[in-house]
PDB file of C-alpha atoms in Angstrom:
ATOM      1  CA  UNK A   1      67.492 -82.574  81.508  1.00  0.00           C
ATOM      2  CA  UNK A   2      68.743 -79.655  83.550  1.00  0.00           C
ATOM      3  CA  UNK A   3      71.157 -78.431  80.869  1.00  0.00           C
ATOM      4  CA  UNK A   4      71.721 -74.677  80.708  1.00  0.00           C
ATOM      5  CA  UNK A   5      72.355 -74.586  76.958  1.00  0.00           C
ATOM      6  CA  UNK A   6      69.740 -75.142  74.270  1.00  0.00           C
ATOM      7  CA  UNK A   7      69.446 -78.749  73.002  1.00  0.00           C
ATOM      8  CA  UNK A   8      70.710 -79.676  69.570  1.00  0.00           C
ATOM      9  CA  UNK A   9      67.774 -79.742  67.148  1.00  0.00           C
ATOM     10  CA  UNK A  10      67.825 -81.026  63.594  1.00  0.00           C
ATOM     11  CA  UNK A  11      65.003 -81.872  61.205  1.00  0.00           C
ATOM     12  CA  UNK A  12      65.359 -84.768  58.788  1.00  0.00           C
ATOM     13  CA  UNK A  13      63.073 -86.661  56.432  1.00  0.00           C
ATOM     14  CA  UNK A  14      62.932 -90.381  57.152  1.00  0.00           C
ATOM     15  CA  UNK A  15      63.336 -92.216  53.826  1.00  0.00           C
ATOM     16  CA  UNK A  16      61.025 -95.175  54.412  1.00  0.00           C
ATOM     17  CA  UNK A  17      61.059 -97.561  51.470  1.00  0.00           C
ATOM     18  CA  UNK A  18      57.543 -98.694  52.412  1.00  0.00           C
ATOM     19  CA  UNK A  19      54.893 -96.135  53.300  1.00  0.00           C
ATOM     20  CA  UNK A  20      53.468 -98.468  55.994  1.00  0.00           C
ATOM     21  CA  UNK A  21      56.787 -98.795  57.816  1.00  0.00           C
ATOM     22  CA  UNK A  22      57.634 -96.968  61.040  1.00  0.00           C
ATOM     23  CA  UNK A  23      60.515 -96.698  63.506  1.00  0.00           C
ATOM     24  CA  UNK A  24      60.369 -99.030  66.508  1.00  0.00           C
ATOM     25  CA  UNK A  25      63.568 -98.037  68.343  1.00  0.00           C
ATOM     26  CA  UNK A  26      66.538 -95.681  68.101  1.00  0.00           C
ATOM     27  CA  UNK A  27      70.002 -95.705  69.705  1.00  0.00           C
ATOM     28  CA  UNK A  28      72.638 -92.941  69.468  1.00  0.00           C
ATOM     29  CA  UNK A  29      76.349 -93.666  69.123  1.00  0.00           C
ATOM     30  CA  UNK A  30      78.526 -91.204  71.020  1.00  0.00           C
ATOM     31  CA  UNK A  31      81.629 -92.634  69.360  1.00  0.00           C
ATOM     32  CA  UNK A  32      80.524 -91.897  65.777  1.00  0.00           C
ATOM     33  CA  UNK A  33      77.947 -89.146  66.437  1.00  0.00           C
ATOM     34  CA  UNK A  34      75.331 -91.136  64.575  1.00  0.00           C
ATOM     35  CA  UNK A  35      71.836 -92.408  65.331  1.00  0.00           C
ATOM     36  CA  UNK A  36      70.850 -96.005  64.628  1.00  0.00           C
ATOM     37  CA  UNK A  37      67.121 -96.365  63.874  1.00  0.00           C
ATOM     38  CA  UNK A  38      65.249 -99.654  63.335  1.00  0.00           C
ATOM     39  CA  UNK A  39      61.814-100.234  61.840  1.00  0.00           C
ATOM     40  CA  UNK A  40      58.800-102.522  61.967  1.00  0.00           C
ATOM     41  CA  UNK A  41      59.790-104.075  58.606  1.00  0.00           C
ATOM     42  CA  UNK A  42      63.347-104.835  59.731  1.00  0.00           C
ATOM     43  CA  UNK A  43      65.218-101.877  58.212  1.00  0.00           C
ATOM     44  CA  UNK A  44      68.204-100.124  59.719  1.00  0.00           C
ATOM     45  CA  UNK A  45      68.725 -96.416  59.081  1.00  0.00           C
ATOM     46  CA  UNK A  46      71.843 -94.569  60.177  1.00  0.00           C
ATOM     47  CA  UNK A  47      71.656 -90.797  60.581  1.00  0.00           C
ATOM     48  CA  UNK A  48      74.473 -88.311  61.122  1.00  0.00           C
ATOM     49  CA  UNK A  49      73.415 -86.524  64.315  1.00  0.00           C
ATOM     50  CA  UNK A  50      74.983 -83.062  63.642  1.00  0.00           C
ATOM     51  CA  UNK A  51      73.373 -82.716  60.196  1.00  0.00           C
ATOM     52  CA  UNK A  52      70.453 -85.146  60.319  1.00  0.00           C
ATOM     53  CA  UNK A  53      71.543 -86.677  57.027  1.00  0.00           C
ATOM     54  CA  UNK A  54      70.601 -90.314  56.392  1.00  0.00           C
ATOM     55  CA  UNK A  55      73.822 -92.199  55.686  1.00  0.00           C
ATOM     56  CA  UNK A  56      72.523 -95.733  55.272  1.00  0.00           C
ATOM     57  CA  UNK A  57      69.173 -97.464  54.700  1.00  0.00           C
ATOM     58  CA  UNK A  58      68.779-101.212  54.191  1.00  0.00           C
ATOM     59  CA  UNK A  59      66.637-104.147  55.301  1.00  0.00           C
ATOM     60  CA  UNK A  60      68.554-106.371  57.726  1.00  0.00           C
ATOM     61  CA  UNK A  61      65.747-108.494  59.189  1.00  0.00           C
ATOM     62  CA  UNK A  62      62.625-110.208  57.832  1.00  0.00           C
ATOM     63  CA  UNK A  63      60.747-109.362  61.039  1.00  0.00           C
ATOM     64  CA  UNK A  64      60.420-106.288  63.231  1.00  0.00           C
ATOM     65  CA  UNK A  65      63.388-105.153  65.298  1.00  0.00           C
ATOM     66  CA  UNK A  66      61.764-104.079  68.559  1.00  0.00           C
ATOM     67  CA  UNK A  67      64.700-103.746  70.979  1.00  0.00           C
ATOM     68  CA  UNK A  68      68.115-102.084  70.630  1.00  0.00           C
ATOM     69  CA  UNK A  69      70.821-101.162  73.141  1.00  0.00           C
ATOM     70  CA  UNK A  70      74.204 -99.465  72.595  1.00  0.00           C
ATOM     71  CA  UNK A  71      77.434-101.445  72.351  1.00  0.00           C
ATOM     72  CA  UNK A  72      79.666 -98.753  73.856  1.00  0.00           C
ATOM     73  CA  UNK A  73      83.010-100.378  73.072  1.00  0.00           C
ATOM     74  CA  UNK A  74      82.419-100.708  69.318  1.00  0.00           C
ATOM     75  CA  UNK A  75      80.194 -97.661  68.947  1.00  0.00           C
ATOM     76  CA  UNK A  76      77.570 -99.995  67.517  1.00  0.00           C
ATOM     77  CA  UNK A  77      74.246-101.414  68.676  1.00  0.00           C
ATOM     78  CA  UNK A  78      72.838-104.767  69.765  1.00  0.00           C
ATOM     79  CA  UNK A  79      69.334-105.616  68.561  1.00  0.00           C
ATOM     80  CA  UNK A  80      66.643-108.244  69.060  1.00  0.00           C
ATOM     81  CA  UNK A  81      64.045-108.963  66.382  1.00  0.00           C
ATOM     82  CA  UNK A  82      60.611-110.560  66.589  1.00  0.00           C
ATOM     83  CA  UNK A  83      62.101-114.041  66.107  1.00  0.00           C
ATOM     84  CA  UNK A  84      64.465-113.556  69.045  1.00  0.00           C
ATOM     85  CA  UNK A  85      67.544-113.169  66.861  1.00  0.00           C
ATOM     86  CA  UNK A  86      70.300-111.056  68.466  1.00  0.00           C
ATOM     87  CA  UNK A  87      72.477-109.056  66.081  1.00  0.00           C
ATOM     88  CA  UNK A  88      75.285-106.539  66.506  1.00  0.00           C
ATOM     89  CA  UNK A  89      75.578-103.661  64.040  1.00  0.00           C
ATOM     90  CA  UNK A  90      78.481-101.221  63.970  1.00  0.00           C
ATOM     91  CA  UNK A  91      80.453 -98.859  61.750  1.00  0.00           C
ATOM     92  CA  UNK A  92      83.267-100.369  59.665  1.00  0.00           C
ATOM     93  CA  UNK A  93      86.044 -97.848  60.311  1.00  0.00           C
ATOM     94  CA  UNK A  94      88.157 -99.120  57.405  1.00  0.00           C
ATOM     95  CA  UNK A  95      85.476 -98.567  54.782  1.00  0.00           C
ATOM     96  CA  UNK A  96      83.112 -95.953  56.198  1.00  0.00           C
ATOM     97  CA  UNK A  97      85.192 -92.955  55.139  1.00  0.00           C
ATOM     98  CA  UNK A  98      85.387 -94.236  51.552  1.00  0.00           C
ATOM     99  CA  UNK A  99      81.651 -94.929  51.692  1.00  0.00           C
ATOM    100  CA  UNK A 100      80.880 -91.329  52.734  1.00  0.00           C
ATOM    101  CA  UNK A 101      83.203 -89.680  50.223  1.00  0.00           C
ATOM    102  CA  UNK A 102      82.872 -92.214  47.397  1.00  0.00           C
ATOM    103  CA  UNK A 103      79.315 -93.601  47.497  1.00  0.00           C
ATOM    104  CA  UNK A 104      77.453 -90.739  49.168  1.00  0.00           C
ATOM    105  CA  UNK A 105      79.972 -88.217  47.748  1.00  0.00           C
ATOM    106  CA  UNK A 106      79.723 -85.926  50.767  1.00  0.00           C
ATOM    107  CA  UNK A 107      83.223 -84.434  51.068  1.00  0.00           C
ATOM    108  CA  UNK A 108      82.237 -81.979  53.790  1.00  0.00           C
ATOM    109  CA  UNK A 109      80.881 -84.724  56.024  1.00  0.00           C
ATOM    110  CA  UNK A 110      83.969 -86.837  55.365  1.00  0.00           C
ATOM    111  CA  UNK A 111      86.146 -83.910  56.425  1.00  0.00           C
ATOM    112  CA  UNK A 112      84.099 -83.469  59.609  1.00  0.00           C
ATOM    113  CA  UNK A 113      84.668 -87.106  60.551  1.00  0.00           C
ATOM    114  CA  UNK A 114      88.402 -86.798  59.919  1.00  0.00           C
ATOM    115  CA  UNK A 115      88.645 -83.669  62.080  1.00  0.00           C
ATOM    116  CA  UNK A 116      87.029 -85.638  64.890  1.00  0.00           C
ATOM    117  CA  UNK A 117      89.918 -88.091  64.638  1.00  0.00           C
ATOM    118  CA  UNK A 118      88.145 -90.837  62.678  1.00  0.00           C
ATOM    119  CA  UNK A 119      89.136 -92.793  59.593  1.00  0.00           C
ATOM    120  CA  UNK A 120      92.812 -92.262  58.990  1.00  0.00           C
ATOM    121  CA  UNK A 121      93.529 -88.667  60.002  1.00  0.00           C
ATOM    122  CA  UNK A 122      95.824 -86.826  57.602  1.00  0.00           C
ATOM    123  CA  UNK A 123      95.869 -89.691  55.098  1.00  0.00           C
ATOM    124  CA  UNK A 124      92.097 -89.407  54.832  1.00  0.00           C
ATOM    125  CA  UNK A 125      92.349 -85.653  54.224  1.00  0.00           C
ATOM    126  CA  UNK A 126      94.818 -86.348  51.424  1.00  0.00           C
ATOM    127  CA  UNK A 127      92.353 -88.843  49.910  1.00  0.00           C
ATOM    128  CA  UNK A 128      89.605 -86.217  49.871  1.00  0.00           C
ATOM    129  CA  UNK A 129      91.905 -83.705  48.170  1.00  0.00           C
ATOM    130  CA  UNK A 130      93.114 -86.240  45.586  1.00  0.00           C
ATOM    131  CA  UNK A 131      89.535 -87.312  44.835  1.00  0.00           C
ATOM    132  CA  UNK A 132      88.433 -83.712  44.249  1.00  0.00           C
ATOM    133  CA  UNK A 133      91.317 -83.195  41.811  1.00  0.00           C
ATOM    134  CA  UNK A 134      90.503 -86.406  39.929  1.00  0.00           C
ATOM    135  CA  UNK A 135      86.891 -85.275  39.611  1.00  0.00           C
ATOM    136  CA  UNK A 136      88.033 -81.955  38.160  1.00  0.00           C
ATOM    137  CA  UNK A 137      86.668 -79.953  41.117  1.00  0.00           C
ATOM    138  CA  UNK A 138      89.705 -77.684  41.300  1.00  0.00           C
ATOM    139  CA  UNK A 139      87.970 -74.850  43.162  1.00  0.00           C
ATOM    140  CA  UNK A 140      86.594 -77.241  45.787  1.00  0.00           C
ATOM    141  CA  UNK A 141      90.019 -78.888  46.058  1.00  0.00           C
ATOM    142  CA  UNK A 142      91.633 -75.491  46.608  1.00  0.00           C
ATOM    143  CA  UNK A 143      89.044 -74.521  49.227  1.00  0.00           C
ATOM    144  CA  UNK A 144      89.501 -77.853  50.972  1.00  0.00           C
ATOM    145  CA  UNK A 145      93.307 -77.649  51.036  1.00  0.00           C
ATOM    146  CA  UNK A 146      93.165 -74.044  52.241  1.00  0.00           C
ATOM    147  CA  UNK A 147      91.142 -75.145  55.272  1.00  0.00           C
ATOM    148  CA  UNK A 148      93.497 -78.014  56.196  1.00  0.00           C
ATOM    149  CA  UNK A 149      96.887 -76.953  57.627  1.00  0.00           C
ATOM    150  CA  UNK A 150      98.392 -80.399  56.989  1.00  0.00           C
ATOM    151  CA  UNK A 151      97.684 -80.039  53.250  1.00  0.00           C
ATOM    152  CA  UNK A 152      99.426 -76.687  52.919  1.00  0.00           C
ATOM    153  CA  UNK A 153     102.672 -78.159  51.642  1.00  0.00           C
ATOM    154  CA  UNK A 154     104.799 -78.642  48.549  1.00  0.00           C
ATOM    155  CA  UNK A 155     102.909 -81.744  47.467  1.00  0.00           C
ATOM    156  CA  UNK A 156      99.650 -79.775  47.227  1.00  0.00           C
ATOM    157  CA  UNK A 157     101.283 -76.917  45.297  1.00  0.00           C
ATOM    158  CA  UNK A 158     102.865 -79.415  42.889  1.00  0.00           C
ATOM    159  CA  UNK A 159      99.489 -81.104  42.368  1.00  0.00           C
ATOM    160  CA  UNK A 160      97.875 -77.795  41.332  1.00  0.00           C
ATOM    161  CA  UNK A 161     100.760 -77.011  38.977  1.00  0.00           C
ATOM    162  CA  UNK A 162     100.189 -80.292  37.139  1.00  0.00           C
ATOM    163  CA  UNK A 163      96.518 -79.588  36.493  1.00  0.00           C
ATOM    164  CA  UNK A 164      95.717 -78.651  32.899  1.00  0.00           C
ATOM    165  CA  UNK A 165      93.347 -75.724  32.296  1.00  0.00           C
ATOM    166  CA  UNK A 166      91.830 -73.687  29.494  1.00  0.00           C
ATOM    167  CA  UNK A 167      93.806 -70.800  28.043  1.00  0.00           C
ATOM    168  CA  UNK A 168      91.212 -68.238  29.160  1.00  0.00           C
ATOM    169  CA  UNK A 169      91.064 -69.598  32.731  1.00  0.00           C
ATOM    170  CA  UNK A 170      93.135 -68.650  35.754  1.00  0.00           C
ATOM    171  CA  UNK A 171      95.769 -71.248  36.637  1.00  0.00           C
ATOM    172  CA  UNK A 172      94.593 -73.591  39.439  1.00  0.00           C
ATOM    173  CA  UNK A 173      97.648 -72.881  41.604  1.00  0.00           C
ATOM    174  CA  UNK A 174      97.009 -69.123  41.360  1.00  0.00           C
ATOM    175  CA  UNK A 175      93.380 -69.702  42.380  1.00  0.00           C
ATOM    176  CA  UNK A 176      94.691 -71.674  45.354  1.00  0.00           C
ATOM    177  CA  UNK A 177      97.009 -68.835  46.418  1.00  0.00           C
ATOM    178  CA  UNK A 178      94.131 -66.376  46.082  1.00  0.00           C
ATOM    179  CA  UNK A 179      91.986 -68.414  48.457  1.00  0.00           C
ATOM    180  CA  UNK A 180      94.844 -68.643  50.952  1.00  0.00           C
ATOM    181  CA  UNK A 181      95.393 -64.870  50.815  1.00  0.00           C
ATOM    182  CA  UNK A 182      91.698 -64.243  51.379  1.00  0.00           C
ATOM    183  CA  UNK A 183      91.777 -66.225  54.613  1.00  0.00           C
ATOM    184  CA  UNK A 184      95.134 -64.986  55.944  1.00  0.00           C
ATOM    185  CA  UNK A 185      98.895 -65.063  55.385  1.00  0.00           C
ATOM    186  CA  UNK A 186     101.027 -67.555  53.473  1.00  0.00           C
ATOM    187  CA  UNK A 187     103.584 -69.838  55.062  1.00  0.00           C
ATOM    188  CA  UNK A 188     107.254 -69.781  54.020  1.00  0.00           C
ATOM    189  CA  UNK A 189     106.944 -72.239  51.136  1.00  0.00           C
ATOM    190  CA  UNK A 190     103.744 -70.680  49.796  1.00  0.00           C
ATOM    191  CA  UNK A 191     105.312 -67.207  49.949  1.00  0.00           C
ATOM    192  CA  UNK A 192     108.327 -68.320  47.943  1.00  0.00           C
ATOM    193  CA  UNK A 193     106.282 -70.224  45.356  1.00  0.00           C
ATOM    194  CA  UNK A 194     103.757 -67.422  44.892  1.00  0.00           C
ATOM    195  CA  UNK A 195     106.525 -64.880  44.325  1.00  0.00           C
ATOM    196  CA  UNK A 196     108.059 -67.190  41.739  1.00  0.00           C
ATOM    197  CA  UNK A 197     104.718 -67.279  39.927  1.00  0.00           C
ATOM    198  CA  UNK A 198     104.309 -63.502  40.165  1.00  0.00           C
ATOM    199  CA  UNK A 199     107.784 -62.986  38.705  1.00  0.00           C
ATOM    200  CA  UNK A 200     106.893 -65.415  35.932  1.00  0.00           C
ATOM    201  CA  UNK A 201     103.461 -63.955  35.123  1.00  0.00           C
ATOM    202  CA  UNK A 202     104.125 -60.278  35.828  1.00  0.00           C
ATOM    203  CA  UNK A 203     107.777 -59.590  34.947  1.00  0.00           C
ATOM    204  CA  UNK A 204     107.079 -55.886  34.396  1.00  0.00           C
ATOM    205  CA  UNK A 205     104.743 -55.169  37.309  1.00  0.00           C
ATOM    206  CA  UNK A 206     105.826 -57.665  39.973  1.00  0.00           C
ATOM    207  CA  UNK A 207     107.219 -54.981  42.331  1.00  0.00           C
ATOM    208  CA  UNK A 208     103.856 -53.375  42.971  1.00  0.00           C
ATOM    209  CA  UNK A 209     102.162 -56.711  43.643  1.00  0.00           C
ATOM    210  CA  UNK A 210     104.848 -58.069  45.947  1.00  0.00           C
ATOM    211  CA  UNK A 211     105.252 -54.760  47.789  1.00  0.00           C
ATOM    212  CA  UNK A 212     101.518 -54.731  48.486  1.00  0.00           C
ATOM    213  CA  UNK A 213     101.639 -58.283  49.825  1.00  0.00           C
ATOM    214  CA  UNK A 214     104.581 -57.364  52.064  1.00  0.00           C
ATOM    215  CA  UNK A 215     102.824 -54.252  53.314  1.00  0.00           C
ATOM    216  CA  UNK A 216      99.753 -56.340  54.208  1.00  0.00           C
ATOM    217  CA  UNK A 217     102.009 -58.895  55.947  1.00  0.00           C
ATOM    218  CA  UNK A 218     100.736 -61.655  53.657  1.00  0.00           C
ATOM    219  CA  UNK A 219     104.167 -63.162  52.977  1.00  0.00           C
ATOM    220  CA  UNK A 220     106.377 -64.983  55.461  1.00  0.00           C
ATOM    221  CA  UNK A 221     109.802 -63.334  55.458  1.00  0.00           C
ATOM    222  CA  UNK A 222     112.748 -65.633  54.835  1.00  0.00           C
ATOM    223  CA  UNK A 223     116.152 -65.872  53.180  1.00  0.00           C
ATOM    224  CA  UNK A 224     114.594 -68.172  50.607  1.00  0.00           C
ATOM    225  CA  UNK A 225     112.229 -65.388  49.579  1.00  0.00           C
ATOM    226  CA  UNK A 226     115.136 -62.987  49.201  1.00  0.00           C
ATOM    227  CA  UNK A 227     116.906 -65.574  47.082  1.00  0.00           C
ATOM    228  CA  UNK A 228     113.939 -65.566  44.702  1.00  0.00           C
ATOM    229  CA  UNK A 229     113.682 -61.753  44.501  1.00  0.00           C
ATOM    230  CA  UNK A 230     117.371 -60.824  44.374  1.00  0.00           C
ATOM    231  CA  UNK A 231     118.152 -62.113  40.838  1.00  0.00           C
ATOM    232  CA  UNK A 232     115.399 -59.868  39.451  1.00  0.00           C
ATOM    233  CA  UNK A 233     116.269 -56.771  41.452  1.00  0.00           C
ATOM    234  CA  UNK A 234     118.855 -56.852  44.240  1.00  0.00           C
ATOM    235  CA  UNK A 235     117.946 -53.327  45.293  1.00  0.00           C
ATOM    236  CA  UNK A 236     114.304 -54.240  45.637  1.00  0.00           C
ATOM    237  CA  UNK A 237     115.214 -57.228  47.789  1.00  0.00           C
ATOM    238  CA  UNK A 238     117.614 -55.202  49.925  1.00  0.00           C
ATOM    239  CA  UNK A 239     115.218 -52.310  50.472  1.00  0.00           C
ATOM    240  CA  UNK A 240     112.835 -54.682  52.199  1.00  0.00           C
ATOM    241  CA  UNK A 241     115.118 -55.016  55.192  1.00  0.00           C
ATOM    242  CA  UNK A 242     112.584 -57.100  57.083  1.00  0.00           C
ATOM    243  CA  UNK A 243     113.380 -59.887  54.645  1.00  0.00           C
ATOM    244  CA  UNK A 244     117.112 -59.769  55.232  1.00  0.00           C
ATOM    245  CA  UNK A 245     119.450 -60.073  58.139  1.00  0.00           C
ATOM    246  CA  UNK A 246     122.031 -57.346  58.529  1.00  0.00           C
ATOM    247  CA  UNK A 247     124.688 -59.773  57.319  1.00  0.00           C
ATOM    248  CA  UNK A 248     122.786 -60.441  54.112  1.00  0.00           C
ATOM    249  CA  UNK A 249     122.438 -56.706  53.439  1.00  0.00           C
TER     250      UNK A 249
END
């Protein structure tokens, strides 16, 4: 009431398991950005507020739950059913992330929760990436890693190198570099490793490719990069003076 910005609106189907059921009360959780809903037949439904997606649906009471209030500290909710039973429901932080990514298999939602600081931070991001690789979703894994600065490291590059692929397919690590280049510049390690791959895959035409990347400022300049280029063509490495200090030249 009185807000200057438009309210958040989202439309979602309510998956009642009984066509005669209906919602009796709802309580939002600011902590987890979810909405707890309770029904006449004793069901609890948990919705993700930003997307409206139903995350959980189960019967928890044999009678109607007619009153619910937030438990601010836990991010949960306290309820009273028709028999006078008082129950506290809340999110299990230890298992909820695995539930979202493993049972519901919603990687994007899992990532959103992690970015909000829930469920393990960087370790959780690594779990999402590892799960995508195990499932064979190499493109999705590459897109995911490209969006997460903490995953842009040697461990991720090594993981893509280990992935087997068909002879007529592009190597997963090269697909990863392509996605990174589409969204911006490479960091020092990525620049060095990509140039190594270019020298390996394009021994006769590498100059044109690398020169173009340098011209577009896609590679991070470093002595390590010069060390990779120099054995193939010292003149080529030296000409690109932005890569070298005057002492190195």
